[in-house]
Coordinates of C-alpha atoms and ligand atoms in Angstrom, one line a residue:
Chain A
M1 CA 34.5 1.9 -22.5
Y2 CA 35.7 2.1 -18.9
G3 CA 37.1 -2.6 -18.8
N4 CA 34.4 -5.2 -18.6
D5 CA 34.2 -4.9 -15.0
F6 CA 32.1 -2.3 -15.1
A7 CA 29.8 -3.0 -18.3
A8 CA 30.1 -6.6 -16.8
S9 CA 27.1 -5.1 -13.9
G10 CA 25.3 -3.4 -16.0
G11 CA 24.5 -6.0 -17.9
E12 CA 24.5 -8.6 -14.5
L13 CA 21.3 -5.8 -13.4
L14 CA 19.8 -5.5 -16.8
D15 CA 20.3 -9.8 -17.2
Q16 CA 17.9 -9.8 -14.2
V17 CA 15.2 -8.1 -15.6
A18 CA 15.0 -10.1 -18.8
D19 CA 14.7 -12.7 -16.7
A20 CA 12.1 -11.0 -13.9
E21 CA 10.3 -10.0 -17.5
R22 CA 10.9 -14.4 -18.5
E23 CA 9.8 -15.6 -14.7
L24 CA 6.5 -13.8 -15.8
R25 CA 5.6 -15.0 -18.8
A26 CA 7.2 -18.5 -17.5
A27 CA 4.5 -18.2 -14.9
A28 CA 1.7 -17.3 -16.4
D29 CA 1.3 -19.9 -18.2
R30 CA 1.1 -22.0 -14.6
S31 CA -2.3 -22.4 -14.1
V32 CA -3.9 -22.0 -10.8
R33 CA -7.5 -23.8 -9.8
G34 CA -9.1 -21.8 -8.2
G35 CA -9.2 -21.8 -4.0
S36 CA -12.5 -22.3 -2.6
D37 CA -12.8 -18.8 -0.9
E38 CA -11.6 -15.2 -2.4
E39 CA -8.9 -15.2 0.5
T40 CA -7.5 -18.6 -0.9
Y41 CA -7.3 -17.5 -4.1
F42 CA -5.1 -14.6 -3.4
T43 CA -2.7 -16.4 -1.7
E44 CA -2.5 -19.5 -3.6
L45 CA -2.0 -17.1 -6.5
V46 CA 0.8 -15.2 -4.9
A47 CA 2.3 -18.5 -3.6
A48 CA 2.7 -20.0 -7.2
D49 CA 4.3 -16.3 -8.8
Q50 CA 1.6 -14.8 -10.0
K51 CA 0.5 -11.4 -10.3
I52 CA -2.4 -9.9 -8.5
E53 CA -4.5 -8.1 -11.4
P54 CA -6.0 -4.8 -11.3
R55 CA -9.9 -6.1 -10.1
D56 CA -8.6 -9.2 -8.5
W57 CA -10.1 -9.6 -5.4
M58 CA -7.1 -8.4 -2.8
P59 CA -6.8 -7.9 1.8
D60 CA -6.9 -4.5 1.9
G61 CA -3.3 -4.2 3.4
Y62 CA -2.1 -5.3 0.6
R63 CA -3.9 -2.5 -2.1
K64 CA -3.4 0.2 0.9
T65 CA 0.3 -0.6 1.3
L66 CA 0.3 -0.6 -2.5
I67 CA -1.0 2.5 -2.6
R68 CA 1.7 4.7 -0.2
Q69 CA 4.3 2.5 -1.5
I70 CA 3.9 3.4 -5.0
A71 CA 2.7 7.1 -4.8
Q72 CA 6.3 7.7 -2.7
H73 CA 8.2 6.4 -5.8
A74 CA 6.0 8.3 -7.9
H75 CA 6.9 11.4 -5.9
S76 CA 10.6 10.8 -5.9
E77 CA 10.9 10.7 -9.8
I78 CA 8.7 14.1 -9.8
I79 CA 10.9 15.6 -6.9
G80 CA 14.3 13.6 -8.4
M81 CA 14.4 15.4 -11.2
Q82 CA 14.4 19.1 -9.2
P83 CA 18.7 18.5 -8.3
E84 CA 19.7 18.1 -11.9
A85 CA 18.0 20.6 -14.0
N86 CA 20.1 22.9 -11.5
W87 CA 22.2 22.3 -14.2
L88 CA 20.7 22.0 -17.3
T89 CA 21.6 25.4 -18.3
R90 CA 25.3 24.7 -17.6
A91 CA 26.4 21.6 -18.7
P92 CA 29.7 22.0 -20.2
T93 CA 29.4 20.9 -24.1
L94 CA 25.7 20.5 -26.0
K95 CA 26.5 16.4 -25.7
R96 CA 26.0 16.7 -22.6
K97 CA 23.0 18.9 -21.6
A98 CA 21.2 16.5 -24.4
I99 CA 22.4 14.3 -22.7
L100 CA 20.6 15.0 -19.5
L101 CA 17.6 17.0 -20.8
A102 CA 16.4 12.5 -22.1
K103 CA 17.4 11.1 -18.5
V104 CA 15.4 14.1 -16.9
Q105 CA 13.3 13.4 -19.1
D106 CA 12.9 9.9 -18.4
E107 CA 12.1 10.1 -15.0
A108 CA 9.8 12.3 -15.6
G109 CA 7.9 9.9 -17.3
H110 CA 8.6 6.8 -14.5
G111 CA 7.1 9.2 -12.6
L112 CA 3.5 8.8 -15.0
Y113 CA 3.9 5.2 -15.1
L114 CA 3.8 4.5 -11.6
Y115 CA 1.1 7.6 -11.5
A116 CA -0.6 5.4 -13.7
A117 CA -0.2 1.7 -11.6
A118 CA -1.2 3.8 -8.5
E119 CA -4.4 4.7 -10.1
T120 CA -5.4 0.3 -11.2
L121 CA -5.8 0.2 -7.4
G122 CA -8.8 2.7 -7.1
V123 CA -7.2 6.1 -6.5
S124 CA -6.7 9.2 -8.1
R125 CA -3.3 10.6 -9.8
D126 CA -4.8 14.6 -8.4
T127 CA -5.4 12.2 -4.7
L128 CA -1.8 11.6 -4.0
Y129 CA -0.8 15.1 -6.0
D130 CA -2.0 16.4 -3.9
L131 CA -1.3 14.0 -0.9
L132 CA 2.2 15.2 -1.8
L133 CA 1.6 19.3 -2.2
A134 CA 0.6 18.4 0.9
G135 CA 3.4 16.9 2.9
R136 CA 1.6 13.9 3.1
Q137 CA 3.2 11.1 1.3
K138 CA 6.9 11.5 1.3
Y139 CA 9.4 10.9 -1.8
S140 CA 12.8 8.9 -0.9
S141 CA 14.7 11.6 1.1
I142 CA 18.2 11.3 -1.2
F143 CA 16.3 14.4 -3.6
N144 CA 16.8 16.8 -0.2
Y145 CA 20.6 17.2 -0.9
P146 CA 21.1 20.3 -2.7
T147 CA 23.9 20.2 -5.8
L148 CA 26.4 22.0 -5.8
S149 CA 28.4 21.0 -9.0
W150 CA 28.4 20.1 -12.2
A151 CA 30.0 17.0 -10.3
D152 CA 27.0 16.0 -8.8
V153 CA 25.5 15.4 -11.4
G154 CA 28.1 12.0 -12.5
A155 CA 27.7 11.4 -8.8
I156 CA 23.8 11.3 -8.7
G157 CA 23.7 8.5 -11.6
W158 CA 26.0 6.7 -10.3
L159 CA 25.5 6.4 -7.2
V160 CA 22.1 8.1 -6.5
D161 CA 20.7 6.1 -10.2
G162 CA 22.7 3.1 -9.3
A163 CA 20.7 2.3 -5.8
A164 CA 18.0 3.0 -7.0
I165 CA 18.0 0.6 -9.6
V166 CA 19.5 -1.9 -6.5
N167 CA 15.6 -1.5 -5.3
Q168 CA 13.9 -1.0 -8.1
V169 CA 15.1 -4.5 -10.0
P170 CA 13.1 -7.3 -6.9
L171 CA 10.3 -4.5 -7.6
C172 CA 10.0 -6.2 -11.1
R173 CA 9.8 -9.1 -9.4
C174 CA 6.6 -7.6 -7.2
S175 CA 3.5 -9.5 -7.2
Y176 CA 1.2 -6.5 -7.6
G177 CA 0.7 -7.0 -12.7
P178 CA 0.5 -3.6 -13.3
Y179 CA 3.7 -2.1 -11.0
A180 CA 6.2 -5.2 -12.0
R181 CA 5.8 -4.4 -15.7
A182 CA 5.9 -0.7 -14.6
M183 CA 9.4 -1.3 -12.9
I184 CA 10.3 -3.5 -16.2
R185 CA 10.2 -0.9 -18.2
I186 CA 11.6 2.1 -16.0
C187 CA 14.7 -0.5 -15.1
K188 CA 15.8 -0.4 -19.1
E189 CA 15.7 3.0 -19.4
E190 CA 18.1 3.8 -15.5
S191 CA 20.9 1.8 -17.3
F192 CA 21.8 4.7 -18.7
H193 CA 21.1 7.0 -16.3
Q194 CA 23.6 5.3 -14.4
R195 CA 26.6 4.7 -16.9
Q196 CA 26.2 8.8 -17.8
G197 CA 27.0 9.0 -14.1
Y198 CA 30.0 6.9 -13.8
E199 CA 30.9 8.4 -17.3
I200 CA 31.1 11.8 -15.4
L201 CA 32.4 10.9 -12.5
Y202 CA 35.0 8.8 -14.8
T203 CA 35.6 11.8 -17.3
L204 CA 36.5 14.5 -14.9
A205 CA 38.8 11.5 -12.4
H206 CA 40.7 11.8 -15.0
G207 CA 40.7 15.0 -16.2
T208 CA 42.7 18.4 -13.9
P209 CA 43.3 17.8 -11.0
G210 CA 41.1 20.9 -9.7
Q211 CA 38.6 18.2 -12.3
K212 CA 39.3 15.4 -9.6
E213 CA 39.0 17.0 -6.6
M214 CA 35.7 17.9 -7.8
A215 CA 34.7 14.1 -8.1
Q216 CA 36.1 13.4 -5.4
D217 CA 33.9 15.7 -3.9
A218 CA 31.2 15.3 -5.3
V219 CA 31.0 11.3 -3.8
D220 CA 31.9 12.5 -0.4
R221 CA 29.3 14.1 -0.6
W222 CA 26.9 12.3 -2.1
W223 CA 28.3 8.2 -0.6
Y224 CA 26.2 8.2 2.9
P225 CA 22.7 9.7 1.2
S226 CA 22.9 7.2 -1.0
L227 CA 23.7 5.0 1.3
A228 CA 20.3 6.2 3.9
M229 CA 18.1 5.3 0.5
F230 CA 17.3 1.7 1.1
G231 CA 15.3 2.9 4.7
P232 CA 16.4 2.5 8.2
P233 CA 18.2 -1.0 9.4
D234 CA 16.4 -3.9 9.1
T235 CA 16.5 -3.8 12.8
D236 CA 14.2 -0.6 12.7
S237 CA 12.1 -1.5 9.7
T238 CA 8.7 -1.1 10.2
H239 CA 6.3 -3.5 7.2
S240 CA 9.0 -5.9 6.0
A241 CA 8.5 -8.1 7.2
Q242 CA 4.2 -8.9 5.2
S243 CA 5.6 -7.3 2.4
M244 CA 8.2 -9.6 2.0
A245 CA 5.1 -12.5 2.3
W246 CA 2.8 -11.1 0.1
K247 CA 6.3 -10.6 -2.6
I248 CA 5.7 -6.8 -3.1
K249 CA 9.3 -7.1 -1.6
R250 CA 11.6 -9.2 -2.6
F251 CA 15.0 -7.8 -0.1
S252 CA 15.6 -6.7 3.3
N253 CA 17.6 -3.1 3.4
D254 CA 20.4 -3.9 4.9
D255 CA 21.2 -6.8 2.4
L256 CA 20.3 -4.1 -1.0
R257 CA 22.9 -2.1 0.7
Q258 CA 25.3 -4.8 1.2
R259 CA 25.1 -5.8 -2.8
F260 CA 25.0 -1.5 -3.3
V261 CA 28.5 -1.4 -1.7
D262 CA 29.5 -4.2 -2.8
M263 CA 29.5 -2.6 -6.4
C264 CA 30.9 0.1 -5.5
A265 CA 33.4 -0.2 -4.2
Q266 CA 34.6 -2.1 -7.1
Q267 CA 33.7 0.7 -9.5
A268 CA 35.1 3.5 -7.6
T269 CA 38.4 1.4 -8.0
V270 CA 38.3 1.8 -11.3
L271 CA 36.4 5.6 -11.8
G272 CA 40.4 6.0 -9.2
L273 CA 37.9 8.0 -6.3
T274 CA 37.6 7.1 -3.0
I275 CA 34.7 5.6 -0.9
P276 CA 34.7 8.3 1.7
D277 CA 35.0 5.8 4.9
P278 CA 38.2 4.7 6.1
D279 CA 36.1 1.4 7.7
L280 CA 35.4 -0.1 4.4
R281 CA 37.1 -3.4 3.3
W282 CA 36.1 -6.8 1.6
N283 CA 35.6 -9.8 4.7
P284 CA 36.6 -13.1 3.2
D285 CA 34.5 -14.5 5.9
R286 CA 31.3 -12.5 4.8
G287 CA 32.6 -12.5 1.1
A288 CA 31.6 -9.0 1.5
Y289 CA 32.4 -5.4 2.3
D290 CA 32.9 -4.4 5.3
Y291 CA 31.4 -0.2 5.2
T292 CA 30.2 2.3 7.6
A293 CA 26.3 2.6 8.1
P294 CA 24.9 5.9 7.1
D295 CA 23.4 8.3 9.7
Y296 CA 20.5 6.8 10.3
A297 CA 19.2 9.4 12.9
E298 CA 19.9 12.3 10.0
L299 CA 18.1 10.2 7.7
M300 CA 15.1 10.5 9.8
E301 CA 15.1 14.5 10.9
V302 CA 15.6 14.6 6.8
I303 CA 12.4 12.9 7.0
R304 CA 10.6 14.6 9.8
G305 CA 11.9 17.4 6.6
N306 CA 14.8 19.2 7.6
G307 CA 16.6 18.2 5.2
P308 CA 18.9 20.9 2.9
C309 CA 16.6 22.1 0.5
N310 CA 13.2 20.2 1.5
R311 CA 11.7 23.3 1.5
A312 CA 12.7 24.6 -1.4
R313 CA 11.9 21.0 -3.3
M314 CA 8.4 21.4 -1.7
A315 CA 7.9 25.2 -3.0
N316 CA 10.0 24.8 -6.5
R317 CA 7.5 22.1 -7.0
R318 CA 4.0 24.3 -5.9
A319 CA 5.1 27.3 -8.7
A320 CA 5.3 25.0 -10.8
H321 CA 1.4 23.4 -10.4
E322 CA 0.1 26.4 -10.2
D323 CA 1.9 28.1 -13.1
G324 CA 1.1 25.6 -15.4
A325 CA -2.9 25.4 -14.8
W326 CA -3.5 27.7 -17.3
V327 CA -1.6 25.2 -20.1
R328 CA -4.5 22.6 -18.5
E329 CA -7.9 25.0 -18.4
A330 CA -6.5 25.9 -22.2
A331 CA -5.7 21.5 -23.2
A332 CA -9.2 21.3 -21.2
A333 CA -10.8 24.1 -22.8
Y334 CA -9.6 23.5 -26.2
A335 CA -11.4 20.2 -26.3
A336 CA -14.3 21.7 -24.8
K337 CA -14.9 23.4 -27.4
H338 CA -13.6 20.1 -30.0
A339 CA -16.0 17.7 -28.1
A340 CA -19.2 19.3 -28.6
P341 CA -19.9 20.0 -32.7
A342 CA -23.2 20.9 -34.0
A343 CA -25.1 17.3 -33.6
P344 CA -25.6 16.2 -37.4
T345 CA -28.9 16.5 -38.7
A346 CA -30.9 13.3 -39.6
E347 CA -31.5 14.9 -43.3
A348 CA -27.1 15.7 -43.6
V349 CA -26.4 12.0 -42.5
H350 CA -28.0 10.2 -44.9
A351 CA -27.9 13.0 -47.6
Chain B
M1 CA -10.7 21.7 -12.0
P2 CA -12.5 18.4 -13.1
E3 CA -9.3 15.5 -13.7
W4 CA -8.1 14.7 -17.9
P5 CA -10.2 11.2 -18.9
L6 CA -7.9 7.4 -18.4
W7 CA -6.8 6.7 -22.0
E8 CA -5.6 2.9 -22.6
V9 CA -2.3 3.2 -24.4
F10 CA -1.7 0.3 -27.5
V11 CA 1.7 -0.4 -29.0
R12 CA 2.5 -1.6 -32.1
P13 CA 6.3 -2.9 -31.7
R14 CA 7.1 -3.6 -35.4
R15 CA 5.4 -3.8 -38.7
G16 CA 3.5 -7.8 -38.7
L17 CA 2.6 -7.3 -34.9
S18 CA -0.6 -6.6 -33.2
H19 CA -1.1 -3.4 -31.0
T20 CA -0.2 -4.7 -26.6
H21 CA -1.5 -3.1 -24.0
V22 CA 1.3 -0.3 -22.6
G23 CA 0.0 1.5 -20.1
S24 CA -2.4 4.0 -19.6
L25 CA -1.9 8.1 -19.4
H26 CA -4.5 10.8 -19.0
A27 CA -5.0 13.8 -21.8
P28 CA -7.7 16.4 -22.1
D29 CA -8.8 14.4 -25.7
A30 CA -7.5 12.1 -28.0
A31 CA -4.8 14.7 -30.5
L32 CA -2.8 15.3 -26.3
A33 CA -3.4 11.5 -25.8
L34 CA -1.9 10.3 -29.3
R35 CA 0.9 12.7 -28.4
N36 CA 1.2 12.0 -24.9
A37 CA 1.6 9.2 -25.3
R38 CA 4.1 8.6 -27.9
D39 CA 6.3 11.3 -25.9
L40 CA 5.8 9.0 -23.2
F41 CA 5.9 4.9 -23.8
T42 CA 8.0 6.1 -27.1
R43 CA 11.0 7.9 -26.5
R44 CA 13.5 5.6 -27.7
Q45 CA 11.1 4.1 -31.3
E46 CA 9.5 0.8 -29.1
G47 CA 6.5 1.3 -32.1
V48 CA 5.6 2.1 -35.1
S49 CA 1.1 2.5 -34.2
I50 CA -0.1 3.6 -31.1
W51 CA -3.8 3.4 -30.4
V52 CA -5.7 4.9 -27.2
V53 CA -8.7 4.2 -26.2
P54 CA -10.7 6.3 -24.4
A55 CA -10.5 3.9 -20.7
A56 CA -14.4 4.8 -20.0
A57 CA -15.1 2.6 -23.0
I58 CA -13.8 -0.8 -22.4
T59 CA -15.8 -3.0 -20.6
A60 CA -14.3 -5.8 -19.3
S61 CA -14.8 -9.4 -18.0
S62 CA -15.3 -9.6 -14.9
P63 CA -12.8 -11.7 -12.1
D64 CA -15.2 -13.5 -10.0
E65 CA -16.7 -14.6 -13.2
K66 CA -14.0 -16.7 -13.5
D67 CA -15.9 -19.8 -13.9
S68 CA -18.8 -19.4 -14.6
F69 CA -17.8 -17.2 -18.1
F70 CA -15.1 -19.4 -18.9
D71 CA -15.8 -23.0 -18.1
P72 CA -18.4 -23.3 -21.3
A73 CA -14.8 -23.8 -23.8
A74 CA -13.4 -26.4 -20.7
D75 CA -15.5 -29.5 -21.8
K76 CA -15.4 -28.5 -25.1
V77 CA -12.0 -30.9 -26.0
Y78 CA -13.1 -32.0 -29.9
R79 CA -12.4 -28.6 -30.6
H80 CA -8.3 -29.8 -30.6
P81 CA -7.2 -31.6 -32.6
T82 CA -5.7 -33.6 -30.6
F83 CA -9.1 -35.5 -29.6
Y84 CA -9.3 -37.1 -32.7
E85 CA -6.9 -40.7 -33.2
V86 CA -5.4 -40.6 -36.3
P87 CA -4.6 -44.5 -38.5
D88 CA -1.3 -45.8 -38.6
G89 CA -0.3 -44.9 -42.0
V90 CA -1.9 -41.6 -43.3
Q91 CA -0.4 -39.2 -44.5
H92 CA -0.9 -35.2 -44.4
L93 CA -3.3 -35.2 -42.2
Ligands
FE2_401 FE1 14.3 7.0 -12.8
FE2_402 FE1 17.5 7.2 -12.9

């Protein structure tokens, strides 16, 4: 719709998801002859790109790393509904409103797929949820920034969902089966998220000067927080090496960040908007764009709870959970009432 | 409040194909499990039929038994047609 280049990059991501799905099936056909002990067998399965399944033996650290990562991912999907929900009732047209509703509903679904994947590792959803509400598990720092204008909904779709996709496509190849399968499903749904955001920005950028200014302002505010979504630089990243060895993670934070910058630089020119980085330029020697790194000190502050919206996000989540208690109680009461019909007597059965 | 029970969800993608496991969810009863499964797993017409099964009702073989449990089939190559030699010249066999 906006030139082949953007369509190609969206298409490429979907191709990568399809490849991951094909590989998953192909690997399943290769047989791995069981090793002498369970740990050897685990290592052989991972080496052969086969999936580890819930009831397989796995190292404690593998289980713990996955629970932490999948839970944080699930929490991000759920908290991530808030910034966009802020504009649901004020979307400029009914069409935009229906689209945004569908997108936010998808994010709720992603949260549920991921909580279910975490549960296969032996932890309950309620436990994870309590850890989130108690502030003992994190969600992505990006959702602690406010959505000040309608253009922010566009910037979130293009940049935040875009960064999420770059992060998530390699997870479709994760060694843990339930997580890989959930990610394949999620990534297929994500590409519409990025495109709807891009379309919002494109429309604004080609509208009145005021609309274009609004779009540029949104990109200016979301660019660096989006770069920070890839986490600390490789030099400071703590769990990377082990996660790579276990094939939970496939690429380093900085590699993924670079991939994202390279994608966006081209897409921004089609939008007619400027990425707020005076040092962004193509480096032919590296075959990649040079760019200014995000402010990692700010990232750490936001993770510590001191971003612009941390308290509001958690307060909203707690309120929604408490205000929804009566629904859960009513559903449970209804189920209990219908689960216990008067047991039929023997005579009744044979009558 | 105790957690709602877990349900495993199976979706038949199209008429003629088998139901395939797609994931799981929590729900207080079967009727709500079915509705939630529709909202969660078929938002893009991914299926024409859904089964929900209480996860607690599933008995699974243990991965620890992978050898002893499935090995009896390994030495019965004569169950495969390729085991048999077909004489030259015979047709439609
Ligand atoms: Fe998502
Ligand atoms: Fe998304």
